[in-house]
């Protein structure tokens, strides 16, 4: 299991670096540094590591990960879900531009990792 934790740690570290680079280009220096810090908290770190980097594929693992993902969305302002007031009425607060930009930087970080491109047209509409 230690291998799963180590591999996930390396993944998050690489992701944070890629987001930092994208945020740096946009002038969001502090957000680039602080991005996804909750992924290192135990209630996020362990469920993510076990789900994505171990062989455990049971219902308990899935439920723990879903709780961790919900926690992540609700504690990180660059996720649009953070701004939802009422899911039933689809009421949401306006997402401040700096978090919208960070969200796009997050998406662009995956281009650095996986080679997919986030279109500039999406960014310009944000």
PDB file of C-alpha atoms in Angstrom:
ATOM      1  CA  UNK A   1       0.000   0.000   0.000  1.00  0.00           C
ATOM      2  CA  UNK A   2       2.949   2.328   0.621  1.00  0.00           C
ATOM      3  CA  UNK A   3       3.617   2.250  -3.099  1.00  0.00           C
ATOM      4  CA  UNK A   4       0.092   3.555  -3.766  1.00  0.00           C
ATOM      5  CA  UNK A   5       0.611   6.466  -1.381  1.00  0.00           C
ATOM      6  CA  UNK A   6       4.001   7.331  -2.837  1.00  0.00           C
ATOM      7  CA  UNK A   7       2.745   7.167  -6.430  1.00  0.00           C
ATOM      8  CA  UNK A   8      -0.241   9.341  -5.584  1.00  0.00           C
ATOM      9  CA  UNK A   9       2.009  11.840  -3.784  1.00  0.00           C
ATOM     10  CA  UNK A  10       4.176  12.079  -6.910  1.00  0.00           C
ATOM     11  CA  UNK A  11       1.099  12.528  -9.098  1.00  0.00           C
ATOM     12  CA  UNK A  12      -0.307  15.358  -6.939  1.00  0.00           C
ATOM     13  CA  UNK A  13       3.089  17.044  -6.771  1.00  0.00           C
ATOM     14  CA  UNK A  14       3.448  16.929 -10.553  1.00  0.00           C
ATOM     15  CA  UNK A  15      -0.123  18.201 -10.970  1.00  0.00           C
ATOM     16  CA  UNK A  16       0.519  21.090  -8.580  1.00  0.00           C
ATOM     17  CA  UNK A  17       3.677  22.003 -10.507  1.00  0.00           C
ATOM     18  CA  UNK A  18       1.791  21.996 -13.807  1.00  0.00           C
ATOM     19  CA  UNK A  19      -1.011  24.142 -12.361  1.00  0.00           C
ATOM     20  CA  UNK A  20       1.576  26.484 -10.843  1.00  0.00           C
ATOM     21  CA  UNK A  21       3.163  26.975 -14.272  1.00  0.00           C
ATOM     22  CA  UNK A  22      -0.225  27.769 -15.815  1.00  0.00           C
ATOM     23  CA  UNK A  23      -1.192  30.095 -12.947  1.00  0.00           C
ATOM     24  CA  UNK A  24       2.184  31.836 -13.195  1.00  0.00           C
ATOM     25  CA  UNK A  25       1.466  32.677 -16.850  1.00  0.00           C
ATOM     26  CA  UNK A  26      -1.804  34.272 -15.713  1.00  0.00           C
ATOM     27  CA  UNK A  27      -0.256  36.210 -12.816  1.00  0.00           C
ATOM     28  CA  UNK A  28      -1.959  34.058 -10.165  1.00  0.00           C
ATOM     29  CA  UNK A  29       1.195  33.325  -8.182  1.00  0.00           C
ATOM     30  CA  UNK A  30      -0.321  32.637  -4.760  1.00  0.00           C
ATOM     31  CA  UNK A  31      -3.164  30.562  -6.195  1.00  0.00           C
ATOM     32  CA  UNK A  32      -0.606  28.534  -8.112  1.00  0.00           C
ATOM     33  CA  UNK A  33       1.208  27.763  -4.867  1.00  0.00           C
ATOM     34  CA  UNK A  34      -1.926  27.013  -2.829  1.00  0.00           C
ATOM     35  CA  UNK A  35      -3.772  25.058  -5.529  1.00  0.00           C
ATOM     36  CA  UNK A  36      -5.184  21.702  -4.339  1.00  0.00           C
ATOM     37  CA  UNK A  37      -3.466  21.744  -0.943  1.00  0.00           C
ATOM     38  CA  UNK A  38      -6.433  19.823   0.475  1.00  0.00           C
ATOM     39  CA  UNK A  39      -5.300  16.817  -1.558  1.00  0.00           C
ATOM     40  CA  UNK A  40      -2.556  16.375   1.056  1.00  0.00           C
ATOM     41  CA  UNK A  41      -5.066  16.257   3.940  1.00  0.00           C
ATOM     42  CA  UNK A  42      -5.689  12.717   5.243  1.00  0.00           C
ATOM     43  CA  UNK A  43      -9.423  12.753   4.432  1.00  0.00           C
ATOM     44  CA  UNK A  44      -8.577  13.359   0.762  1.00  0.00           C
ATOM     45  CA  UNK A  45      -5.108  11.885   0.350  1.00  0.00           C
ATOM     46  CA  UNK A  46      -5.760   8.317   1.480  1.00  0.00           C
ATOM     47  CA  UNK A  47      -9.080   7.736  -0.332  1.00  0.00           C
ATOM     48  CA  UNK A  48      -7.642   9.121  -3.590  1.00  0.00           C
ATOM     49  CA  UNK A  49      -4.451   7.061  -3.311  1.00  0.00           C
ATOM     50  CA  UNK A  50      -6.337   3.862  -2.561  1.00  0.00           C
ATOM     51  CA  UNK A  51      -8.884   4.360  -5.361  1.00  0.00           C
ATOM     52  CA  UNK A  52      -6.430   5.304  -8.108  1.00  0.00           C
ATOM     53  CA  UNK A  53      -3.169   3.606  -7.103  1.00  0.00           C
ATOM     54  CA  UNK A  54      -4.129   0.337  -5.416  1.00  0.00           C
ATOM     55  CA  UNK A  55      -5.938  -2.821  -6.452  1.00  0.00           C
ATOM     56  CA  UNK A  56      -8.828  -2.235  -4.028  1.00  0.00           C
ATOM     57  CA  UNK A  57     -12.043  -1.797  -5.997  1.00  0.00           C
ATOM     58  CA  UNK A  58     -14.746  -2.391  -3.389  1.00  0.00           C
ATOM     59  CA  UNK A  59     -17.800  -0.338  -2.394  1.00  0.00           C
ATOM     60  CA  UNK A  60     -16.155   1.045   0.751  1.00  0.00           C
ATOM     61  CA  UNK A  61     -13.196   2.351  -1.267  1.00  0.00           C
ATOM     62  CA  UNK A  62     -15.561   3.971  -3.764  1.00  0.00           C
ATOM     63  CA  UNK A  63     -17.688   5.580  -1.034  1.00  0.00           C
ATOM     64  CA  UNK A  64     -14.621   6.963   0.755  1.00  0.00           C
ATOM     65  CA  UNK A  65     -13.359   8.418  -2.510  1.00  0.00           C
ATOM     66  CA  UNK A  66     -16.741  10.006  -3.280  1.00  0.00           C
ATOM     67  CA  UNK A  67     -16.706  11.668   0.149  1.00  0.00           C
ATOM     68  CA  UNK A  68     -13.142  12.869  -0.474  1.00  0.00           C
ATOM     69  CA  UNK A  69     -14.114  14.240  -3.897  1.00  0.00           C
ATOM     70  CA  UNK A  70     -17.107  16.062  -2.391  1.00  0.00           C
ATOM     71  CA  UNK A  71     -14.844  17.493   0.311  1.00  0.00           C
ATOM     72  CA  UNK A  72     -12.376  18.611  -2.344  1.00  0.00           C
ATOM     73  CA  UNK A  73     -15.041  20.383  -4.400  1.00  0.00           C
ATOM     74  CA  UNK A  74     -16.523  22.076  -1.340  1.00  0.00           C
ATOM     75  CA  UNK A  75     -13.167  23.339  -0.027  1.00  0.00           C
ATOM     76  CA  UNK A  76     -11.505  24.544  -3.236  1.00  0.00           C
ATOM     77  CA  UNK A  77     -12.834  27.702  -4.848  1.00  0.00           C
ATOM     78  CA  UNK A  78     -11.526  26.801  -8.298  1.00  0.00           C
ATOM     79  CA  UNK A  79     -14.236  24.119  -8.558  1.00  0.00           C
ATOM     80  CA  UNK A  80     -17.546  25.471  -9.842  1.00  0.00           C
ATOM     81  CA  UNK A  81     -19.339  23.128  -7.429  1.00  0.00           C
ATOM     82  CA  UNK A  82     -17.982  25.228  -4.545  1.00  0.00           C
ATOM     83  CA  UNK A  83     -20.274  28.072  -5.633  1.00  0.00           C
ATOM     84  CA  UNK A  84     -23.529  26.085  -5.765  1.00  0.00           C
ATOM     85  CA  UNK A  85     -26.055  27.360  -3.209  1.00  0.00           C
ATOM     86  CA  UNK A  86     -28.965  25.054  -4.055  1.00  0.00           C
ATOM     87  CA  UNK A  87     -28.577  22.128  -6.433  1.00  0.00           C
ATOM     88  CA  UNK A  88     -32.353  21.689  -6.749  1.00  0.00           C
ATOM     89  CA  UNK A  89     -32.995  25.233  -7.974  1.00  0.00           C
ATOM     90  CA  UNK A  90     -29.595  25.479  -9.714  1.00  0.00           C
ATOM     91  CA  UNK A  91     -28.891  28.634  -7.707  1.00  0.00           C
ATOM     92  CA  UNK A  92     -25.232  29.572  -7.581  1.00  0.00           C
ATOM     93  CA  UNK A  93     -23.111  32.485  -6.516  1.00  0.00           C
ATOM     94  CA  UNK A  94     -21.051  34.173  -9.218  1.00  0.00           C
ATOM     95  CA  UNK A  95     -17.627  32.579  -9.477  1.00  0.00           C
ATOM     96  CA  UNK A  96     -14.963  35.294  -9.151  1.00  0.00           C
ATOM     97  CA  UNK A  97     -12.781  35.635 -12.220  1.00  0.00           C
ATOM     98  CA  UNK A  98      -9.549  34.655 -10.453  1.00  0.00           C
ATOM     99  CA  UNK A  99     -11.048  31.263  -9.534  1.00  0.00           C
ATOM    100  CA  UNK A 100     -12.444  30.795 -13.025  1.00  0.00           C
ATOM    101  CA  UNK A 101      -8.956  31.432 -14.373  1.00  0.00           C
ATOM    102  CA  UNK A 102      -7.496  28.991 -11.833  1.00  0.00           C
ATOM    103  CA  UNK A 103     -10.072  26.401 -12.936  1.00  0.00           C
ATOM    104  CA  UNK A 104      -8.938  26.790 -16.546  1.00  0.00           C
ATOM    105  CA  UNK A 105      -5.304  26.589 -15.408  1.00  0.00           C
ATOM    106  CA  UNK A 106      -6.239  23.332 -13.678  1.00  0.00           C
ATOM    107  CA  UNK A 107      -7.695  22.009 -16.939  1.00  0.00           C
ATOM    108  CA  UNK A 108      -4.650  23.184 -18.878  1.00  0.00           C
ATOM    109  CA  UNK A 109      -2.369  21.352 -16.459  1.00  0.00           C
ATOM    110  CA  UNK A 110      -3.752  18.111 -17.861  1.00  0.00           C
ATOM    111  CA  UNK A 111      -2.567  19.194 -21.310  1.00  0.00           C
ATOM    112  CA  UNK A 112       0.953  19.219 -19.875  1.00  0.00           C
ATOM    113  CA  UNK A 113       0.423  15.728 -18.450  1.00  0.00           C
ATOM    114  CA  UNK A 114      -1.686  13.979 -21.088  1.00  0.00           C
ATOM    115  CA  UNK A 115      -1.299  16.130 -24.202  1.00  0.00           C
ATOM    116  CA  UNK A 116      -4.963  17.111 -24.597  1.00  0.00           C
ATOM    117  CA  UNK A 117      -5.647  20.738 -25.377  1.00  0.00           C
ATOM    118  CA  UNK A 118      -8.058  23.068 -23.581  1.00  0.00           C
ATOM    119  CA  UNK A 119      -9.226  25.386 -26.315  1.00  0.00           C
ATOM    120  CA  UNK A 120      -8.461  29.076 -25.956  1.00  0.00           C
ATOM    121  CA  UNK A 121     -12.079  29.810 -26.907  1.00  0.00           C
ATOM    122  CA  UNK A 122     -13.218  28.205 -23.637  1.00  0.00           C
ATOM    123  CA  UNK A 123     -10.761  30.368 -21.719  1.00  0.00           C
ATOM    124  CA  UNK A 124     -11.828  33.575 -23.467  1.00  0.00           C
ATOM    125  CA  UNK A 125     -15.496  32.993 -22.594  1.00  0.00           C
ATOM    126  CA  UNK A 126     -14.694  32.408 -18.908  1.00  0.00           C
TER     127      UNK A 126
END
